[in-house]
PDB file of C-alpha atoms and ligand atoms in Angstrom:
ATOM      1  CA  UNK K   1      30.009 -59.502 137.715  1.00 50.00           C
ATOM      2  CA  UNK K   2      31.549 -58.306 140.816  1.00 52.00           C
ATOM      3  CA  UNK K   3      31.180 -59.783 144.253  1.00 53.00           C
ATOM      4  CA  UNK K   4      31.372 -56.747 146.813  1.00 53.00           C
ATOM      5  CA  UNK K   5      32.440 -57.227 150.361  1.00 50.00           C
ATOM      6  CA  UNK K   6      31.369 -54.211 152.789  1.00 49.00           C
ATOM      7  CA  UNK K   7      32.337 -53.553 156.226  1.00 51.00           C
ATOM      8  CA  UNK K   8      29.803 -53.509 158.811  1.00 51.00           C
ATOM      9  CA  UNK K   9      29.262 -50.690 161.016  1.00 52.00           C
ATOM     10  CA  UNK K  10      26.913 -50.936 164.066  1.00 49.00           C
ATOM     11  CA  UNK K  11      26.589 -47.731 165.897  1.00 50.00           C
ATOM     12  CA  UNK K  12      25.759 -48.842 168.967  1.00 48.00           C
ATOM     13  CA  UNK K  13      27.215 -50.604 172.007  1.00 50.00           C
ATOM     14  CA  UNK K  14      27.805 -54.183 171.849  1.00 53.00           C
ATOM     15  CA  UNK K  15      25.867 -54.990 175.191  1.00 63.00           C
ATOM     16  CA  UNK K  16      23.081 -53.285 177.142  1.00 71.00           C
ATOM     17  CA  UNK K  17      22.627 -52.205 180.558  1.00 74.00           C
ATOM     18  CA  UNK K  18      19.595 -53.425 181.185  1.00 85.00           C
ATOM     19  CA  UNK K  19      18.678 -56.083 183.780  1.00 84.00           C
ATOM     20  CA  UNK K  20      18.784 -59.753 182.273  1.00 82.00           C
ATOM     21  CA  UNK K  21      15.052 -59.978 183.457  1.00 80.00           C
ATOM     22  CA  UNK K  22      14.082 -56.723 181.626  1.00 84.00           C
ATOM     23  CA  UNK K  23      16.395 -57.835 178.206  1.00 84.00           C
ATOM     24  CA  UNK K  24      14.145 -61.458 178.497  1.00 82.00           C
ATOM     25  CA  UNK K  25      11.068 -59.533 179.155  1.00 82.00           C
ATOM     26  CA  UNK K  26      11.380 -57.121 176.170  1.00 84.00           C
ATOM     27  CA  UNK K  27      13.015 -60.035 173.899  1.00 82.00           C
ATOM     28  CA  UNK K  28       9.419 -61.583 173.928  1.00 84.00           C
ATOM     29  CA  UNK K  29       7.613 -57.915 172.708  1.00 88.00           C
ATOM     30  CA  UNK K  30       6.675 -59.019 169.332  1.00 84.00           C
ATOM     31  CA  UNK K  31       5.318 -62.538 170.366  1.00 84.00           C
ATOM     32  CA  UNK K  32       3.046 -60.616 173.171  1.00 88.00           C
ATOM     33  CA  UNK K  33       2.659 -57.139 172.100  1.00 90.00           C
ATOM     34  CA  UNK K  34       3.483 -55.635 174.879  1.00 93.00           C
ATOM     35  CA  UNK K  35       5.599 -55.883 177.917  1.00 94.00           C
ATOM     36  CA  UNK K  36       5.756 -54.029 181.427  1.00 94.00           C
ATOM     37  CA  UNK K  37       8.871 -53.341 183.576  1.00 94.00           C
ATOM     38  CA  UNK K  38       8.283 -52.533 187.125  1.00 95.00           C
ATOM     39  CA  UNK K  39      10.826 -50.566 189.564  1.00 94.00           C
ATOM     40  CA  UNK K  40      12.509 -49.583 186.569  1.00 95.00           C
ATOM     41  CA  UNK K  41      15.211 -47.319 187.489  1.00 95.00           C
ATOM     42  CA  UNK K  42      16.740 -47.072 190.617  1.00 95.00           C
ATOM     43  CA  UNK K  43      14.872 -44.967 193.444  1.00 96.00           C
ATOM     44  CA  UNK K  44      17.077 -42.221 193.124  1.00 96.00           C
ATOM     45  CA  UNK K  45      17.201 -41.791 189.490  1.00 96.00           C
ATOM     46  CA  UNK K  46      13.505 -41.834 189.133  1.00 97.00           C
ATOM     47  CA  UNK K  47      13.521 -38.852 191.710  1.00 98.00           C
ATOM     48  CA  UNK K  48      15.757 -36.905 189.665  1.00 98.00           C
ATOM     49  CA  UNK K  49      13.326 -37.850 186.588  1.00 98.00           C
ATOM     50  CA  UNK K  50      10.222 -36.066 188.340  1.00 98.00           C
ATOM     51  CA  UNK K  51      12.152 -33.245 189.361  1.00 98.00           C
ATOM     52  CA  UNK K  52      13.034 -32.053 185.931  1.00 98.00           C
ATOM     53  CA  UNK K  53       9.468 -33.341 184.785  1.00 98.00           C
ATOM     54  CA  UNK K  54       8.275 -30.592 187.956  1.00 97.00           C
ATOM     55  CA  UNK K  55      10.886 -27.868 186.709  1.00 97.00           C
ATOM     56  CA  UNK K  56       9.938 -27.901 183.116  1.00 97.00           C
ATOM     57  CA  UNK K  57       5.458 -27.514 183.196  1.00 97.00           C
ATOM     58  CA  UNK K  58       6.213 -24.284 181.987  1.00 97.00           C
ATOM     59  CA  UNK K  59       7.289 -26.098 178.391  1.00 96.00           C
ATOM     60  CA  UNK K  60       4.161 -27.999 177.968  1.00 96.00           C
ATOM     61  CA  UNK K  61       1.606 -26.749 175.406  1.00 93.00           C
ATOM     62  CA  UNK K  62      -2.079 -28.580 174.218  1.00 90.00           C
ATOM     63  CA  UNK K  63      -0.761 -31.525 172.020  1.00 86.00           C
ATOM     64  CA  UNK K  64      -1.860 -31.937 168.111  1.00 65.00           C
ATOM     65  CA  UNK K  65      -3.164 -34.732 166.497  1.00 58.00           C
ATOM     66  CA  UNK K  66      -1.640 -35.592 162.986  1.00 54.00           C
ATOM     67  CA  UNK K  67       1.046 -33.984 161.351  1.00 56.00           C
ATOM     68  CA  UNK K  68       1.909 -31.653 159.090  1.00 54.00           C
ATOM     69  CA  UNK K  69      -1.090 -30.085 157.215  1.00 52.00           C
ATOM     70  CA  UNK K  70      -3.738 -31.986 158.898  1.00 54.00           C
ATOM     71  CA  UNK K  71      -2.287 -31.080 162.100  1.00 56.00           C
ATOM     72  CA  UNK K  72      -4.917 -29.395 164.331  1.00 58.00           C
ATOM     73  CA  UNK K  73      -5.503 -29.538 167.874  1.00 59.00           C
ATOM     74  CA  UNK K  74      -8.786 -31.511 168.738  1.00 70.00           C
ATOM     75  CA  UNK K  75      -9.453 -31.458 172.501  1.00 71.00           C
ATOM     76  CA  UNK K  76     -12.009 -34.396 171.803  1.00 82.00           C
ATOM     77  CA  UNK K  77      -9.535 -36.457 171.073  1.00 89.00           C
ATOM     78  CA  UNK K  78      -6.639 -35.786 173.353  1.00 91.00           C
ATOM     79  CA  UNK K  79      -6.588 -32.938 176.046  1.00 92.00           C
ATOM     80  CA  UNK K  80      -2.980 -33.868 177.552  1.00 94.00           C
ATOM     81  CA  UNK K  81      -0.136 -31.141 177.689  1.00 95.00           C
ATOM     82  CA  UNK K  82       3.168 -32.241 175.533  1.00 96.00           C
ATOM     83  CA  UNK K  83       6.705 -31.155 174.827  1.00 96.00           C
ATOM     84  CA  UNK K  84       9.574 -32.690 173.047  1.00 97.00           C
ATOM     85  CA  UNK K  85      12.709 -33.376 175.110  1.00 98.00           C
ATOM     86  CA  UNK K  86      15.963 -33.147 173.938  1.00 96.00           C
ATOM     87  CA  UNK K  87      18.580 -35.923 174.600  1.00 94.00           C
ATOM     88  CA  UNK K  88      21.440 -33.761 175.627  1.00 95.00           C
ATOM     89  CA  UNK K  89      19.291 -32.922 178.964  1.00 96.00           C
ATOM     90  CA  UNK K  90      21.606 -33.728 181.756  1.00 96.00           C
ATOM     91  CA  UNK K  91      19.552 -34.896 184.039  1.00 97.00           C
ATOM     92  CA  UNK K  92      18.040 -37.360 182.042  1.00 98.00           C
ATOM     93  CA  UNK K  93      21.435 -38.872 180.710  1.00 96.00           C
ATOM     94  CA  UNK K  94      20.172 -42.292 182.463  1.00 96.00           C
ATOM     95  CA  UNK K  95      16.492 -42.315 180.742  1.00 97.00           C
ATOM     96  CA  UNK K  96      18.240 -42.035 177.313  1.00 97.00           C
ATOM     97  CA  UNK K  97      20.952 -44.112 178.038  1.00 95.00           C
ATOM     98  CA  UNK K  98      18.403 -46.863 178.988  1.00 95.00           C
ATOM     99  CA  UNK K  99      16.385 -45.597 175.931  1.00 96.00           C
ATOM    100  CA  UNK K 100      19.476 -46.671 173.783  1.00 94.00           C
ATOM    101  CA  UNK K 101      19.972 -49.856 175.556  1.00 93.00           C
ATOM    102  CA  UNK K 102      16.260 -50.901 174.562  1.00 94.00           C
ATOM    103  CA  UNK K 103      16.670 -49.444 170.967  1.00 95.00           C
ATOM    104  CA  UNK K 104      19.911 -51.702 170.805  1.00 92.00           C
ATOM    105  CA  UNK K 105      17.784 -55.141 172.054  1.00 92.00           C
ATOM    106  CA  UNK K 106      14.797 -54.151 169.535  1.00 93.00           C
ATOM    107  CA  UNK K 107      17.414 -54.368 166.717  1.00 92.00           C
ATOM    108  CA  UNK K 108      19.743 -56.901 167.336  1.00 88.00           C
ATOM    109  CA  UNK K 109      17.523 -59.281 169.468  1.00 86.00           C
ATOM    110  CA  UNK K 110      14.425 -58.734 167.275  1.00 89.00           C
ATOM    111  CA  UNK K 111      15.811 -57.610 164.099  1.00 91.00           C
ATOM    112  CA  UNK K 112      13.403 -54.151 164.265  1.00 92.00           C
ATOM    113  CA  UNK K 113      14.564 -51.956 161.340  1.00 94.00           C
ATOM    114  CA  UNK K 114      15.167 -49.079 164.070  1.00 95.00           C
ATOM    115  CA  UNK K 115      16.852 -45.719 163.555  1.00 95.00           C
ATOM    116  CA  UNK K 116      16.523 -43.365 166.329  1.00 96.00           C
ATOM    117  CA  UNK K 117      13.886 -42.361 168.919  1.00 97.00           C
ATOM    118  CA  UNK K 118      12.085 -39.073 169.862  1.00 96.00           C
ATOM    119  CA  UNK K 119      10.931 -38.815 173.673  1.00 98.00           C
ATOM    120  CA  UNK K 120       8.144 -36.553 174.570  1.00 97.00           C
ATOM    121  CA  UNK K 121       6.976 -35.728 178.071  1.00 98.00           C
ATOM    122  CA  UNK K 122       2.989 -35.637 178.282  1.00 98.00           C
ATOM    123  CA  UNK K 123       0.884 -33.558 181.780  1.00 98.00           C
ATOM    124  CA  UNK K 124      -2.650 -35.021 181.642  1.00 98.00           C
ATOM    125  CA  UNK K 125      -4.377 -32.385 184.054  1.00 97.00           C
ATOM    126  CA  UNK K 126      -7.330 -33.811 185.867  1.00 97.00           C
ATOM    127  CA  UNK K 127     -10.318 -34.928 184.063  1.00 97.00           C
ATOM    128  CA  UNK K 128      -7.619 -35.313 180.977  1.00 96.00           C
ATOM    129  CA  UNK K 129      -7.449 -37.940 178.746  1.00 96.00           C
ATOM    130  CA  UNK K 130      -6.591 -39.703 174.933  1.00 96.00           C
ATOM    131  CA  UNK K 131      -9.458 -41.624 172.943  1.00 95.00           C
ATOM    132  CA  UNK K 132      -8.452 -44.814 171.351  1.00 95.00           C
ATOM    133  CA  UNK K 133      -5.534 -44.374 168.622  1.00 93.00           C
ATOM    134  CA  UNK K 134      -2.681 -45.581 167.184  1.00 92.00           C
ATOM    135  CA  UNK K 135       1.027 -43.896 167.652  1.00 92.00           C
ATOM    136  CA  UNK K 136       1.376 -43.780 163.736  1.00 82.00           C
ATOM    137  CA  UNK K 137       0.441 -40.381 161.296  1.00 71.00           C
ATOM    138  CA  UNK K 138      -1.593 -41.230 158.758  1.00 64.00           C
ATOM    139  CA  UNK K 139      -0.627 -42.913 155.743  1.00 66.00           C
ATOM    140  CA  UNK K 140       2.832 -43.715 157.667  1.00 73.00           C
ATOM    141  CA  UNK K 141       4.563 -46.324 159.182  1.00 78.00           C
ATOM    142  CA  UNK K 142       7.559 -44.938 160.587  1.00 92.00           C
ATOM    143  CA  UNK K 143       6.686 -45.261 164.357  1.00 94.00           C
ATOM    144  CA  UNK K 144       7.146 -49.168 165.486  1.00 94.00           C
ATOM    145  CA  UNK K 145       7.879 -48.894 169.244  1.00 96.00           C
ATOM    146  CA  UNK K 146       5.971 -47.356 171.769  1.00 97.00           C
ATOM    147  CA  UNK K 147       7.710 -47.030 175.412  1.00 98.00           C
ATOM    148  CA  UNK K 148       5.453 -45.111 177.870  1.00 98.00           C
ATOM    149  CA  UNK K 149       7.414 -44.030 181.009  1.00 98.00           C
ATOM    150  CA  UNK K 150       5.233 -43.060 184.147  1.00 98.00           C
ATOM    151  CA  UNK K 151       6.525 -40.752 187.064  1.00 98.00           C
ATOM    152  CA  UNK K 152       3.214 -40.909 189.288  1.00 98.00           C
ATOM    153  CA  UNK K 153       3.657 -41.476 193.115  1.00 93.00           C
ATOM    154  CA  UNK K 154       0.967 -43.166 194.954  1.00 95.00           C
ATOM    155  CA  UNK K 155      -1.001 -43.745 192.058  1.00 98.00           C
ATOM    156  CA  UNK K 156      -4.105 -45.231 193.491  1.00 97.00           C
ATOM    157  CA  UNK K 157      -7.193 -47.401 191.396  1.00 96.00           C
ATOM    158  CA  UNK K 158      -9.372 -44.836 192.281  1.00 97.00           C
ATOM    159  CA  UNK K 159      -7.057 -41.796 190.030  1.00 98.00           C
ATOM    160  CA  UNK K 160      -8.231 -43.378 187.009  1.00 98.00           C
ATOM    161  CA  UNK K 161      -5.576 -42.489 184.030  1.00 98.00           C
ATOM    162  CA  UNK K 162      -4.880 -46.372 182.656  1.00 98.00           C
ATOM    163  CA  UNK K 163      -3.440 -46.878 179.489  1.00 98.00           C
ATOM    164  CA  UNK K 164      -5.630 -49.450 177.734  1.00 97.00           C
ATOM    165  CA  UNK K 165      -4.312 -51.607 174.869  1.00 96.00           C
ATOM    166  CA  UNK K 166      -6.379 -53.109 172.598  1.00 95.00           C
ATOM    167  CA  UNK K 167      -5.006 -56.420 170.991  1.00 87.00           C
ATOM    168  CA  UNK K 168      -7.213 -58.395 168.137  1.00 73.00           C
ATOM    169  CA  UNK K 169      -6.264 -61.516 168.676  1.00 68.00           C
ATOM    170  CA  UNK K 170      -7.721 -64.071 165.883  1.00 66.00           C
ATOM    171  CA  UNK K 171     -10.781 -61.708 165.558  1.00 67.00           C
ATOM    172  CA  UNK K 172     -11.509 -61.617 169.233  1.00 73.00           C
ATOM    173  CA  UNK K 173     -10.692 -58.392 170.576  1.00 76.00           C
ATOM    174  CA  UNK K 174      -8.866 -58.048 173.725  1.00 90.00           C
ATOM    175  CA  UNK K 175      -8.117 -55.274 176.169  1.00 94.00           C
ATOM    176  CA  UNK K 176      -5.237 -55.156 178.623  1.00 94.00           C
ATOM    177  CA  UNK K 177      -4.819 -52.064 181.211  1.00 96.00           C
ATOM    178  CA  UNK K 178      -2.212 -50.760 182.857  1.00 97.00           C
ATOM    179  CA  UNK K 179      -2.604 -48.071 185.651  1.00 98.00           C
ATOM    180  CA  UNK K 180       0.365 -45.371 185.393  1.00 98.00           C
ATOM    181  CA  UNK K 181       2.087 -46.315 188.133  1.00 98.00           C
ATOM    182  CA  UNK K 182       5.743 -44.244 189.109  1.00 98.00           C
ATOM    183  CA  UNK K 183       8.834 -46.056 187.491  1.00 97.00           C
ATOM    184  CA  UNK K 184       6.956 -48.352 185.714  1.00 97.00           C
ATOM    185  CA  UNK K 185       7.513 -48.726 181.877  1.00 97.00           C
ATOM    186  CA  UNK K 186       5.257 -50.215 179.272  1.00 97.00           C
ATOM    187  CA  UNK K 187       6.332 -51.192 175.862  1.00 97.00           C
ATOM    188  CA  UNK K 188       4.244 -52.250 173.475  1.00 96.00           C
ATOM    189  CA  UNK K 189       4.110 -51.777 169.224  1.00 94.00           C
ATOM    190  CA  UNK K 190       2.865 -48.710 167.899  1.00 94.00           C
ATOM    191  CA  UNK K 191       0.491 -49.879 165.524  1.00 92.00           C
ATOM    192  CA  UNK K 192      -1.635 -51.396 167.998  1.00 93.00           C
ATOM    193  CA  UNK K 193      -4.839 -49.460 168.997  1.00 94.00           C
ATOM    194  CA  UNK K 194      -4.599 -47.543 172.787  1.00 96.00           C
ATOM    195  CA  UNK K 195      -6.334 -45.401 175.043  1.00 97.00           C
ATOM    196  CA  UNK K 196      -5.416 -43.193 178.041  1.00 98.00           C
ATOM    197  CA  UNK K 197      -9.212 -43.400 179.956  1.00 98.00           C
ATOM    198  CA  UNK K 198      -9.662 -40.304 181.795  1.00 98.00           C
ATOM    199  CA  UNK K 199      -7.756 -39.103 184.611  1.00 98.00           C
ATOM    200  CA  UNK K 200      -8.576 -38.218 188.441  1.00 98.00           C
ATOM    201  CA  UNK K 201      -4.991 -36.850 189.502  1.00 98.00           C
ATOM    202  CA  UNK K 202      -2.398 -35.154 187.381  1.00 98.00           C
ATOM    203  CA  UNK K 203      -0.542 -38.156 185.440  1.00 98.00           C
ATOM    204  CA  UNK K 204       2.842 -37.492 184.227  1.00 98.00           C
ATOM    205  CA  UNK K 205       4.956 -39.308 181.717  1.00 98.00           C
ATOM    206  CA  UNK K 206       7.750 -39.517 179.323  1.00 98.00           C
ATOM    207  CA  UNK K 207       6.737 -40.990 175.956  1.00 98.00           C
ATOM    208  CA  UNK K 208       9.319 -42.510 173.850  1.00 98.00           C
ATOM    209  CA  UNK K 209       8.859 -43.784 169.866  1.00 97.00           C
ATOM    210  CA  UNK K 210      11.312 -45.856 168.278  1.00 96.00           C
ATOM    211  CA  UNK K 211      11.247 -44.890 164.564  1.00 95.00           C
ATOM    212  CA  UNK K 212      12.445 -46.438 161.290  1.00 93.00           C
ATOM    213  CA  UNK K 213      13.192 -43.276 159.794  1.00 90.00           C
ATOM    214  CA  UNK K 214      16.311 -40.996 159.908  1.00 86.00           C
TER     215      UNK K 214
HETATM  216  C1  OGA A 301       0.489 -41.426 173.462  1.00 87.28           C
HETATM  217  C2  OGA A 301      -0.118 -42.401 174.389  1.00 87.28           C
HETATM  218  C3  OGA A 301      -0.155 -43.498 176.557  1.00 87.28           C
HETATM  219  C4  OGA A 301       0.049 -43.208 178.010  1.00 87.28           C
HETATM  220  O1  OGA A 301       1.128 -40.465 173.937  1.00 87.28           O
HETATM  221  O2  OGA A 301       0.364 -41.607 172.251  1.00 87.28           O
HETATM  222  O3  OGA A 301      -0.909 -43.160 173.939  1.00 87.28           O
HETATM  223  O4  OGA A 301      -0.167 -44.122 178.817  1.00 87.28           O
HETATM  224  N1  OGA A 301       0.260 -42.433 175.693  1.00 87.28           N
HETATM  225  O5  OGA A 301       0.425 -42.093 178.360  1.00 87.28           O
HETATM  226 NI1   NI A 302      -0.600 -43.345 171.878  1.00 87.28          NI
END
């Protein structure tokens, strides 16, 4: 019998970026579920952020629900407008570099099997809105992390649009909702159930899944 000895490679940075508060904040996701950052990026980042959200509507098509051959598009489900963004985008080189920073706490700090992320960016057009779901295909598991990204000014109680999570906590179900405020960023695990309740104002957002396959 043979003992081996491998080398280990780990493709990623040996420290984040991230504010200490936001790496403590997101270091307790598993234990709560879910966890909100406020004032995420600086001012003038997030400004660049809605800009190429504003210069890229044209992009956005009616999103599908399931995959592959199931995949149909059911407007009583979901009627929000989606698109897949590519990482190379310039202008977004801080959202992904923050995106790798939280992939890089998820698997060191918390030991999530993680592989890569996809980011999508999501136009809920008034009276919009996604029934309660979870971020995973059916029959799959591959989706573990769920990071919702809002770039809404003035987002008033009144505009509607909260994401609601839904957390079953020793049989009692519990509800938690967040309104989609600009910068703010909510993480919380895939397979829990959500909703996005109906909308009174365009809502805009970048949605980002951190996956466990290649
Ligand atoms: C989704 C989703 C929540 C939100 O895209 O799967 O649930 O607040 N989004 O936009
Ligand atoms: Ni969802």
């Amino acid at each position: 019998m043979f003992l081996r000895f491998e080398w280990v490679y780990f493709p990623f940075p040996m420290n984040s970026n991230l504010k200490k508060n936001d790496e403590r904040l997101i270091q307790n996701l598993v234990e709560n579920s879910y966890c909100v950052l406020d004032n995420f990026f600086e001012i003038n980042t997030f400004n660049t952020f809605r800009n190429y959200f504003e210069n890229h509507l044209k992009l956005l098509k009616p999103a599908a629900i399931g995959h592959k051959a199931g995949k149909n598009i059911n407007s009583k489900l979901r009627s929000d407008l989606i698109c897949w963004v590519d990482e190379t985008e310039k202008e977004l080189v801080d959202f992904f570099d923050t995106m790798f920073d939280i992939q890089y706490i998820l698997k060191k700090e918390l030991f999530l099997p993680i592989k890569r992320f996809e980011t999508q960016m999501a136009y809920y057009e008034k009276g919009s809105f996604y029934k309660r779901h979870q971020d995973r295909h059916l029959g799959t598991d591959q989706r573990l992390i769920t990071a919702v990204f809002y770039l809404n000014e003035r987002w008033k109680k009144t505009d509607g649009g909260e994401l609601v999570i839904y957390k079953s906590d020793k049989g009692e179900n519990q509800s938690i909702s967040f309104e989609p405020l600009g910068n703010r960023l909510v993480i919380f695990l895939s397979e829990l159930e959500h909703e996005v309740l109906i909308t009174h104002k365009a809502r805009k957002s970048f949605t980002t899944w951190f996956r466990m396959d290649l």
